[in-house]
CSV table of C-alpha atoms and ligand atoms in Angstrom, one decimal:
chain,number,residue,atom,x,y,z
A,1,UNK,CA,-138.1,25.6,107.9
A,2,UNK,CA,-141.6,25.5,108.3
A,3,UNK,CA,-144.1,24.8,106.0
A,4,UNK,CA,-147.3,26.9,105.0
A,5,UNK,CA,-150.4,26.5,107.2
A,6,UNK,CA,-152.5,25.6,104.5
A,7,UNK,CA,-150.2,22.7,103.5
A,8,UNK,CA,-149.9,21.0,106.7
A,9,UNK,CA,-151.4,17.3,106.9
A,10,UNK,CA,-153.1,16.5,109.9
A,11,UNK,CA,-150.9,15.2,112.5
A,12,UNK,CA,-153.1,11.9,112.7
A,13,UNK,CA,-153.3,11.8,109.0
A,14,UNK,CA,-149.1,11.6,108.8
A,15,UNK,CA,-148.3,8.9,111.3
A,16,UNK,CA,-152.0,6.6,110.2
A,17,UNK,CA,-153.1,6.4,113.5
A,18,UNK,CA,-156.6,7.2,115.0
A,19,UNK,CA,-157.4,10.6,117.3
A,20,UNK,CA,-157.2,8.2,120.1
A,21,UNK,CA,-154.5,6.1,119.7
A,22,UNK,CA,-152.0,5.4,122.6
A,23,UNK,CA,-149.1,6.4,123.3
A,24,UNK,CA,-147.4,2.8,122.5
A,25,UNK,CA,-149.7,2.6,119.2
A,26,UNK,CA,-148.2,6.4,117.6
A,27,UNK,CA,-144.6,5.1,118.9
A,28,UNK,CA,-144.6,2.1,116.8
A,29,UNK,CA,-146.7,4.2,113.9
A,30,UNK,CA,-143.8,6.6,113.7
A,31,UNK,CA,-141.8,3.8,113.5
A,32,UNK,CA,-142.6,2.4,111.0
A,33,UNK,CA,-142.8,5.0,109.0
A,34,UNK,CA,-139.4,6.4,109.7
A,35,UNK,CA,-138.0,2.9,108.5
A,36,UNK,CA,-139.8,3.0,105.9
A,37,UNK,CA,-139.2,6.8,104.6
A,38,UNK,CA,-135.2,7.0,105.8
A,39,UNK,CA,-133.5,8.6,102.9
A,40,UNK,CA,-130.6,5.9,103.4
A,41,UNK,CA,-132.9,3.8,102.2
A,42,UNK,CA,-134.6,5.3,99.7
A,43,UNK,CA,-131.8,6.6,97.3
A,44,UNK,CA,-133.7,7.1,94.2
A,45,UNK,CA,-136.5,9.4,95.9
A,46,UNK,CA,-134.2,11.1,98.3
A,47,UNK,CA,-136.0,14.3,98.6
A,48,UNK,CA,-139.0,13.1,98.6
A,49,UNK,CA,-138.3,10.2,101.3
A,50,UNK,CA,-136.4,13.2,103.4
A,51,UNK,CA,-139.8,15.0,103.2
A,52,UNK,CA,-142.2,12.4,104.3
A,53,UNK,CA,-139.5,11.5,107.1
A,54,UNK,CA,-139.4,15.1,108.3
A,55,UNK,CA,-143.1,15.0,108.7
A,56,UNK,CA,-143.9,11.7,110.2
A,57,UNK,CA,-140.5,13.0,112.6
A,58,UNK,CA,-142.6,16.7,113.1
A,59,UNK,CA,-146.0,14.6,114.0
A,60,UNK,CA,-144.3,12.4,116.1
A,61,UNK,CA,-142.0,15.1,118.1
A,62,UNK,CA,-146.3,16.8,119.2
A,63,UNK,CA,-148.4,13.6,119.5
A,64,UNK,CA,-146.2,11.7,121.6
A,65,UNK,CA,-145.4,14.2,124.1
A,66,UNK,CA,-149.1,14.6,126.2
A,67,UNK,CA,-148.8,18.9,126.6
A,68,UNK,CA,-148.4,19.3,123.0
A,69,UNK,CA,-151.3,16.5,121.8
A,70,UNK,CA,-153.0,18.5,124.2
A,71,UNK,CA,-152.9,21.5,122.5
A,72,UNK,CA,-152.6,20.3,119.1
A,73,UNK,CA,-155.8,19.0,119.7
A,74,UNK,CA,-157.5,21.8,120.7
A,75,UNK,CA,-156.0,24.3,118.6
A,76,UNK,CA,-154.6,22.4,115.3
A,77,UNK,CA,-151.6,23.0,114.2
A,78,UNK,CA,-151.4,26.8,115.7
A,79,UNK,CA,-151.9,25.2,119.3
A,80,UNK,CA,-147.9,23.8,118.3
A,81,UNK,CA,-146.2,26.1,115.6
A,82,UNK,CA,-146.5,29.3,118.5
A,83,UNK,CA,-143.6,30.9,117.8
A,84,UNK,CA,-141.2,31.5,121.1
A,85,UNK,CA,-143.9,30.5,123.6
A,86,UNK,CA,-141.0,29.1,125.7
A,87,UNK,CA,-140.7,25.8,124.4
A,88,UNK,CA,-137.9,25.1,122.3
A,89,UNK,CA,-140.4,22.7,120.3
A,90,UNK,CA,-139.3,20.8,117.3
A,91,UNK,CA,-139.0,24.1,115.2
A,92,UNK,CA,-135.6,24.9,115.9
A,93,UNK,CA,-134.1,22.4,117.4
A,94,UNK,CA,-135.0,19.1,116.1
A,95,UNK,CA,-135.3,20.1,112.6
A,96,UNK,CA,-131.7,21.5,112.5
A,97,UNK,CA,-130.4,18.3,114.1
A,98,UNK,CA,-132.5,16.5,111.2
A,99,UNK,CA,-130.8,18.6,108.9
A,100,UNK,CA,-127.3,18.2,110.3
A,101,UNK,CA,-127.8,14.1,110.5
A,102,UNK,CA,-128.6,14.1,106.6
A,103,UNK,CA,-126.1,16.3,105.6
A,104,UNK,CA,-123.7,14.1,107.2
A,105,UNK,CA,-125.3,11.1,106.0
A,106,UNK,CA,-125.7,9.4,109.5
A,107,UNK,CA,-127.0,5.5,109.3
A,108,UNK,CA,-130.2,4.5,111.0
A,109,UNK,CA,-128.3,2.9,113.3
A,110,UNK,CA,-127.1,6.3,114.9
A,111,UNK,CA,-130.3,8.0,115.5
A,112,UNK,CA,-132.1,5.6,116.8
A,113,UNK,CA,-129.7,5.2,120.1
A,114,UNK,CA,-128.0,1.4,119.0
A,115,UNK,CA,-124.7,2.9,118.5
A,116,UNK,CA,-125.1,6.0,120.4
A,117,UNK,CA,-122.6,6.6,123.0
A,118,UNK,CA,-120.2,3.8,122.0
A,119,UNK,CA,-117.1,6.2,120.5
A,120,UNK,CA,-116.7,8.2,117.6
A,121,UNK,CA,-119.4,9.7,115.1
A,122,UNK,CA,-119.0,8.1,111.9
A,123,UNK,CA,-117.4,10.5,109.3
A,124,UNK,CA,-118.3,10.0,106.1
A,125,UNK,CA,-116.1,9.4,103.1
A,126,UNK,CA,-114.6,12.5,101.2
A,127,UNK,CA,-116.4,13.5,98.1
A,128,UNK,CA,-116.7,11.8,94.6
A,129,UNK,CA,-115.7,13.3,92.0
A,130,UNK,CA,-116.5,13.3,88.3
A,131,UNK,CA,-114.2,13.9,85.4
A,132,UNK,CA,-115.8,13.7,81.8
A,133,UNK,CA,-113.8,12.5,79.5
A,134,UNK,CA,-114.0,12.9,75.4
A,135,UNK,CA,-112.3,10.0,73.0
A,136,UNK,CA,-112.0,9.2,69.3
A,137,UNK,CA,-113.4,6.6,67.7
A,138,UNK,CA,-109.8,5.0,67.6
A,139,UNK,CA,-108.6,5.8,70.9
A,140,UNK,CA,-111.9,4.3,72.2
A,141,UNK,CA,-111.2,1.5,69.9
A,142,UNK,CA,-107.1,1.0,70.5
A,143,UNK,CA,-107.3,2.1,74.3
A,144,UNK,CA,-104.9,4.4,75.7
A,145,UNK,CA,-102.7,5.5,78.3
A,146,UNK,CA,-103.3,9.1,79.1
A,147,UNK,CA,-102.7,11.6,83.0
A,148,UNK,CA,-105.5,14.0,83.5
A,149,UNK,CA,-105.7,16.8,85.6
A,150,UNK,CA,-107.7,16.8,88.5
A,151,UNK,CA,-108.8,19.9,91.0
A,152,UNK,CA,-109.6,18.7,94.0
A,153,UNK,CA,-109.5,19.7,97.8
A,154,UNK,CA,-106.4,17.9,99.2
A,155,UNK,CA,-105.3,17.4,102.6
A,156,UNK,CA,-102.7,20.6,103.4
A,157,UNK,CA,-98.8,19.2,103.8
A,158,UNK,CA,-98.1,21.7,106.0
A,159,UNK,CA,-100.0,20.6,108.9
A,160,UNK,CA,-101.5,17.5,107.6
A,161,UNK,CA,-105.0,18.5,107.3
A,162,UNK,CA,-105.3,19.3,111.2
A,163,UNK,CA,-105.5,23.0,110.3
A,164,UNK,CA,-103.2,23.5,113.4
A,165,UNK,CA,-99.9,25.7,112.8
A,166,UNK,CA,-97.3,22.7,113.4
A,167,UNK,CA,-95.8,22.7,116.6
A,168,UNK,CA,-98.8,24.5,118.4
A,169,UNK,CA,-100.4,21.3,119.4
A,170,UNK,CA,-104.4,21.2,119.8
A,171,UNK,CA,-106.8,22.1,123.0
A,172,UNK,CA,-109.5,19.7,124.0
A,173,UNK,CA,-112.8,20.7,122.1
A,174,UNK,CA,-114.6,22.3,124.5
A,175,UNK,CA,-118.3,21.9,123.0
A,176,UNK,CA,-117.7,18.0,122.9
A,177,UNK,CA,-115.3,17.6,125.7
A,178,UNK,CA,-113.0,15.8,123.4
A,179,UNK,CA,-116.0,13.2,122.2
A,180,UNK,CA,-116.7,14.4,119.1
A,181,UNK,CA,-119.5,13.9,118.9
A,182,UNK,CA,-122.8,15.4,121.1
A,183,UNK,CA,-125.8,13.4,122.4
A,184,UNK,CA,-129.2,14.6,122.4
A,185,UNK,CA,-132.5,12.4,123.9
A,186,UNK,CA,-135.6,13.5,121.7
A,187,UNK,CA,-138.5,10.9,122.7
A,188,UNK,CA,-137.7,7.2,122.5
A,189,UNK,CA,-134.9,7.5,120.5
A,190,UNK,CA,-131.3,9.5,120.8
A,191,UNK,CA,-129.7,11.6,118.3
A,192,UNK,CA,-126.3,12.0,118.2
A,193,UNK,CA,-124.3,14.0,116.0
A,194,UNK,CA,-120.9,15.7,115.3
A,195,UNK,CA,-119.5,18.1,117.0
A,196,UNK,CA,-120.1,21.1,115.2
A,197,UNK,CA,-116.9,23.1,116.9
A,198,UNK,CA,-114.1,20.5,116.1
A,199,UNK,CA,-116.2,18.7,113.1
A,200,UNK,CA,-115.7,15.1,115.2
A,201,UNK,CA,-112.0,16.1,115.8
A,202,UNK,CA,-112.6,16.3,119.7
A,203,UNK,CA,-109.4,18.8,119.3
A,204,UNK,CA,-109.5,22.6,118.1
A,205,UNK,CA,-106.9,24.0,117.2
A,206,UNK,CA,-104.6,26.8,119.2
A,207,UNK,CA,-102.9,28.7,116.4
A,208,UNK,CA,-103.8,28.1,112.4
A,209,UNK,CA,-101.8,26.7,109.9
A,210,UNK,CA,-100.3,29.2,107.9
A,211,UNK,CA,-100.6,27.3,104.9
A,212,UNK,CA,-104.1,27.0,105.0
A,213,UNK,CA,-105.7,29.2,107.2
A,214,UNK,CA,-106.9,26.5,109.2
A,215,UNK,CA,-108.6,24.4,107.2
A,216,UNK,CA,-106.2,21.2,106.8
A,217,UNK,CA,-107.3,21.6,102.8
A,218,UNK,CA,-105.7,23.3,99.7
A,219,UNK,CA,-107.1,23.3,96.2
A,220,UNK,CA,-104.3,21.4,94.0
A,221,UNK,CA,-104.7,19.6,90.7
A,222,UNK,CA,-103.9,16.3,90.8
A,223,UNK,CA,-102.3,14.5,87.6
A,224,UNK,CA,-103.7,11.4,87.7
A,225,UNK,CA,-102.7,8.3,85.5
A,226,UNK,CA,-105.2,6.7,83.4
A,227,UNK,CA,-105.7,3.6,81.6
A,228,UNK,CA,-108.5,3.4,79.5
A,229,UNK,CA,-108.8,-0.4,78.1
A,230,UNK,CA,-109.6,-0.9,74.7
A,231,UNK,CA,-113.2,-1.4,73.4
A,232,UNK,CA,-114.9,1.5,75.7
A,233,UNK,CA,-117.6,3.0,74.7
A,234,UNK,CA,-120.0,6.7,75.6
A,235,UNK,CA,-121.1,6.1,79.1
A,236,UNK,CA,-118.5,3.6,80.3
A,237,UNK,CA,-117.9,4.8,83.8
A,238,UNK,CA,-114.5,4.3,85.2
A,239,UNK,CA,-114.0,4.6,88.8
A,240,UNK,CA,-110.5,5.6,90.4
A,241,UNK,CA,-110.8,4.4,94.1
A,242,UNK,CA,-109.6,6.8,96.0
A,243,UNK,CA,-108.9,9.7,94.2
A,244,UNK,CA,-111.7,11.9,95.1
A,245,UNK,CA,-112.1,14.5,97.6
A,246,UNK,CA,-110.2,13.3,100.9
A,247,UNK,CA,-111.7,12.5,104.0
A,248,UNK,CA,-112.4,14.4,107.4
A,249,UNK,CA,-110.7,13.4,110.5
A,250,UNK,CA,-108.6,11.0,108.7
A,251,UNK,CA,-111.8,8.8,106.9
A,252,UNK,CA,-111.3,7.7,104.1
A,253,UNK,CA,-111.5,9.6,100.3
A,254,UNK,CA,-113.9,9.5,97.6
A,255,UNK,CA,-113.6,8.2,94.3
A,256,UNK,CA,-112.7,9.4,90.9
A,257,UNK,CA,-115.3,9.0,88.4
A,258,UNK,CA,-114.2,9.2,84.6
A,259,UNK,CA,-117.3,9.1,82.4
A,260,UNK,CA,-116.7,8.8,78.8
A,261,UNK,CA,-117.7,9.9,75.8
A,262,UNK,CA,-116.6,8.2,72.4
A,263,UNK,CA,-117.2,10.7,69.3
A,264,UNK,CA,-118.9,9.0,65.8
A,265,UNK,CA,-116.0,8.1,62.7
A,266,UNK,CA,-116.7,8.7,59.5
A,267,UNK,CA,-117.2,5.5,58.6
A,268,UNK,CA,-117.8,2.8,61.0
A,269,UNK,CA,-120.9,2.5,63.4
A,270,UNK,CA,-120.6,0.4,66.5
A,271,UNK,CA,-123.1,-2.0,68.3
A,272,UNK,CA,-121.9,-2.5,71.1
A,273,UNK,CA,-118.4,-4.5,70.6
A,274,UNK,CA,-119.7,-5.2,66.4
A,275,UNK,CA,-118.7,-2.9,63.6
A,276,UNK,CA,-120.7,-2.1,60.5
A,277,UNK,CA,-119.4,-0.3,57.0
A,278,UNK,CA,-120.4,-0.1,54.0
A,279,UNK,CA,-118.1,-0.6,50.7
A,280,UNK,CA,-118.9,0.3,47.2
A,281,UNK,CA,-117.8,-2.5,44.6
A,282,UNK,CA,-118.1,-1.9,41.0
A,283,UNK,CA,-120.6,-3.3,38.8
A,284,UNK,CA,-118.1,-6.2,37.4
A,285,UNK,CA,-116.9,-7.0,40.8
A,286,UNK,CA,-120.3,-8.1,42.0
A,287,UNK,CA,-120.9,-9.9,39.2
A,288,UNK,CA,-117.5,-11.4,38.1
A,289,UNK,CA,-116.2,-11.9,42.1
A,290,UNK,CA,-113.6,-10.2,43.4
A,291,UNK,CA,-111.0,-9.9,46.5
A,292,UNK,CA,-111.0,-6.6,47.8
A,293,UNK,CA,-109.1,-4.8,50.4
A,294,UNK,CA,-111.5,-3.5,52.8
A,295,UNK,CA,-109.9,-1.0,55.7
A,296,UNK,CA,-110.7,-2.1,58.9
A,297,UNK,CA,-109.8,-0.1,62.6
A,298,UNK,CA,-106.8,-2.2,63.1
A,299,UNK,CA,-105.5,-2.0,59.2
A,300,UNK,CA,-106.7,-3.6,56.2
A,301,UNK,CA,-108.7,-6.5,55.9
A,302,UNK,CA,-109.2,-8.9,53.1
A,303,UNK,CA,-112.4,-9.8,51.5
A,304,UNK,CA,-113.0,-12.3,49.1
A,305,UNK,CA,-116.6,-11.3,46.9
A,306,UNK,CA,-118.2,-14.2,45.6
A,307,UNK,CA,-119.3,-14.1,42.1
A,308,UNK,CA,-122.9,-12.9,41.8
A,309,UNK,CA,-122.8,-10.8,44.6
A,310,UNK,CA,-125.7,-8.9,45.3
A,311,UNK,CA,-125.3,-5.2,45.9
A,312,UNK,CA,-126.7,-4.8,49.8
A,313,UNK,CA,-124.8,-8.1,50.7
A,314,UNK,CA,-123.5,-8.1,54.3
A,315,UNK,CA,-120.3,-10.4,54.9
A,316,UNK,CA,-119.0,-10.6,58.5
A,317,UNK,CA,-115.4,-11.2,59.0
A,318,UNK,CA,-115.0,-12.7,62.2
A,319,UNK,CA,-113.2,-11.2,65.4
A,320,UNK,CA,-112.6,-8.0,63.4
A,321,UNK,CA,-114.5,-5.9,65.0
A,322,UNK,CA,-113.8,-4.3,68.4
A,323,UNK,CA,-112.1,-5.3,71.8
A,324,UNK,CA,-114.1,-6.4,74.5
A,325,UNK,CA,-112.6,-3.6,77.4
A,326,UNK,CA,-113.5,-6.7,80.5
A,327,UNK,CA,-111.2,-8.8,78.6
A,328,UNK,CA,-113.4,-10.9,76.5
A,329,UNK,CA,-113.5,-11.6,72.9
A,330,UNK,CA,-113.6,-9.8,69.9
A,331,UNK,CA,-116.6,-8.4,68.1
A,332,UNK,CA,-116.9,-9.0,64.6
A,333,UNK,CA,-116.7,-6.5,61.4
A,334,UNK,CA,-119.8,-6.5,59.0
A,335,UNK,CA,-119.2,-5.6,55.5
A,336,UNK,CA,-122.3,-4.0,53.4
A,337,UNK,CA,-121.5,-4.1,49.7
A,338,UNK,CA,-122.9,-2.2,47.6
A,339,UNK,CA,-122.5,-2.4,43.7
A,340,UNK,CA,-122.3,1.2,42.3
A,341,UNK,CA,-123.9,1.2,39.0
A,342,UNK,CA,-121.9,3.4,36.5
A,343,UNK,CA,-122.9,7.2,36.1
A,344,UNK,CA,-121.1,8.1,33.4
A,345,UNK,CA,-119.9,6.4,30.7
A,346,UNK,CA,-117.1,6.4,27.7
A,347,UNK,CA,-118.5,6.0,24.1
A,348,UNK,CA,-116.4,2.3,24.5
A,349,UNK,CA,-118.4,1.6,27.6
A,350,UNK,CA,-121.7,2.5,26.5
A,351,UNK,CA,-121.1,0.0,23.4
A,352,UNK,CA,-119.6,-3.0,25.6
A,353,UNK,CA,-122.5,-2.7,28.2
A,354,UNK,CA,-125.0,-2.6,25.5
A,355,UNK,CA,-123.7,-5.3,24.0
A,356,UNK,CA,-124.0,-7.2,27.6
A,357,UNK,CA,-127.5,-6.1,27.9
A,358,UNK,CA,-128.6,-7.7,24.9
A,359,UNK,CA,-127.5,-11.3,26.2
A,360,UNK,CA,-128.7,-10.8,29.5
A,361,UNK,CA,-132.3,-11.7,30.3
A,362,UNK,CA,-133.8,-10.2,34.0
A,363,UNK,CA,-137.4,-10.0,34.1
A,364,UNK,CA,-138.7,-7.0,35.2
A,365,UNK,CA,-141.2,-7.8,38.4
A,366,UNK,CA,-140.9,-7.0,41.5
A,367,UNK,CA,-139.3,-9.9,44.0
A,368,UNK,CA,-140.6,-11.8,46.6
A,369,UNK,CA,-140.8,-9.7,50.0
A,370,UNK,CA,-139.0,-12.6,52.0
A,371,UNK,CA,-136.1,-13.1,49.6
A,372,UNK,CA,-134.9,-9.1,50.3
A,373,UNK,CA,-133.5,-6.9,52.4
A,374,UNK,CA,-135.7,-8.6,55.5
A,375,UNK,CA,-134.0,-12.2,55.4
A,376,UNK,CA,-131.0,-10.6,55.2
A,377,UNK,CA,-131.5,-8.6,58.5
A,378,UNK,CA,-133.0,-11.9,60.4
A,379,UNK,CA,-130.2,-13.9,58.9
A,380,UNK,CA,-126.8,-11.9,60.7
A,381,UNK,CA,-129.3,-10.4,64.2
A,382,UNK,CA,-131.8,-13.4,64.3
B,401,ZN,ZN1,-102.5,23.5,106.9
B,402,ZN,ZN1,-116.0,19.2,119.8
């Protein structure tokens, strides 16, 4: 890939470095800024990180070597991007080995030479894979034991993922020479990456697996045991070590990823292991007290209304609320009362509540700010 002309940086520009810088100062210039735009390192800017690598790597692969500076100089950028003017250049080669060492998520370590040489590419873990997961309110609250269903790549029985018909044994890879792996010196540093003809196996195969036409994978679904703990909530993430995508060359899998999702009830709200309802209480149980029977997630609850309640009164009953899924405590259950006032009345209960109106005395002004709703609130979340 090459980028537009008109987009280009300036070769200097990229690596910070003055037109007459020396050899020893662009070195350590690249340098730096190859450590410090490696997208190992910079996980949460990936692309960008891989794009500012690729061009400190491009200005770097013509400054350092004298012919191309040369003519880079002279010409700009068109003195270097000639296309098939005998020199293999950056362009085709260097950029696909780029490519190749990010797709295989190489360390730092590898391209720049430390570990070059000694054995084996590193092959990365198989895949992760994700598996969204939808609860009730209940079985988010009570926990559950459930098996889910997972398609995945798995190694092939037949030949146990070597691809190779069973009995027909494997040749030396003849790319690699049975290394695996393939070295290649580009300036100061060396690159080394997998052998693309055996993928690292430093074996190819004589005859294919049947099975799986060579590829040492089939497509199964895996039914997977899962434990969900009680007290999980939306976004909980659950990982399954191990039972993602498997490995090449015998490395080891990915992981399973179960992200949840807990739907709303009808009547209870959650913050974060806390549970919040609201119950209506009649006019005469606010005022007279009352015990009521107040159904909680785990069955009903008893709660004993003090005379004079207020309607809007919270009450907490203690460790009612929900599980903590690490093991911890219990959250609590708060109870909002509310004291329905009657809408409809008999001729009977027109008379008796007339009858209690005239003996009771509330002056009509409006209360205090600090003695409502507010002081309430600071008193349970303060
Ligand atoms: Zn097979
Ligand atoms: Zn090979």
């Amino acid at each position: 890939m090459t980028m537009p002309a008109q987009s280009k940086r300036d070769y200097y520009d990229v690596l910070a470095v003055s037109r007459t810088a020396t050899a020893d100062e662009i070195k350590s210039a690249y340098r730096k800024a190859a450590m410090k735009w490696h997208p190992d390192r910079n996980p949460s800017q990936k692309e960008t990180a891989e794009g500012k690598f690729r061009e400190a790597t491009e200005a770097y692969s013509v400054l350092s070597d004298a012919k191309k500076r040369g003519a880079y100089d002279r010409f700009g950028h068109a003195g270097v991007s000639a296309v098939g003017g005998g020199d293999a250049g950056f362009n085709h080669t260097i950029f696909e080995e780029f490519q190749d060492i990010f797709g295989d998520f190489f360390g730092f370590e590898e391209i720049f030479g430390r570990a070059a040489g000694s054995g084996r590419a590193r092959t990365p873990r198989g895949a992760d894979l994700r598996y969204d997961m939808r609860l009730t309110f209940e079985e988010a609250a009570m926990g559950l034991t459930t098996k889910i269903r997972i398609p995945r790549q798995d190694l092939c029985h037949v030949c146990k993922g070597t691809g190779a018909k069973p009995g027909t044994g494997s040749a030396t890879c003849e790319t690699c020479k049975g290394k695996g792996q393939l070295h290649y010196q580009q300036g100061f540093f060396a690159i080394t990456r997998t052998c693309p003809a055996c993928q690292g196996a430093g074996q190819t195969i004589r005859e294919k697996c049947t099975e799986c036409r060579g590829r040492g994978r089939v497509e199964q679904t895996r039914s997977i045991d899962v434990r969900i703990p009680p007290g999980v909530d939306s976004q909980t993430r659950m990982r399954v070590a191990g039972e993602g995508e498997p490995g090449a060359n015998g490395a080891p899998p990915g992981d399973l990823y179960i992200v949840l999702e807990v739907k709303d009830h009808p009547f209870f709200e959650r913050r974060g292991a806390d549970l919040y309802c609201t119950i209506p209480i009649s006019f005469s149980q606010a005022a007279l007290g009352a015990e009521i029977s107040v159904p909680g997630l785990f069955g009903d609850e008893r709660l004993a209304i003090p005379e004079g309640t207020q309607t809007g009164s919270i009450f907490r009953l203690k460790g009612k609320g929900l599980p903590d899924p690490h093991g911890g405590g219990k959250g609590d259950l708060y109870v909002n009362v509310r004291a329905l006032t009657p809408a409809k009345l008999t001729r009977e209960q027109r008379r008796l509540l007339q009858q209690l109106g005239e003996t009771l005395q509330v002056e009509n002004r409006p209360v205090e700010r600090n003695s409502t709703f507010f002081e309430k609130m600071k008193d349970i979340f303060g």
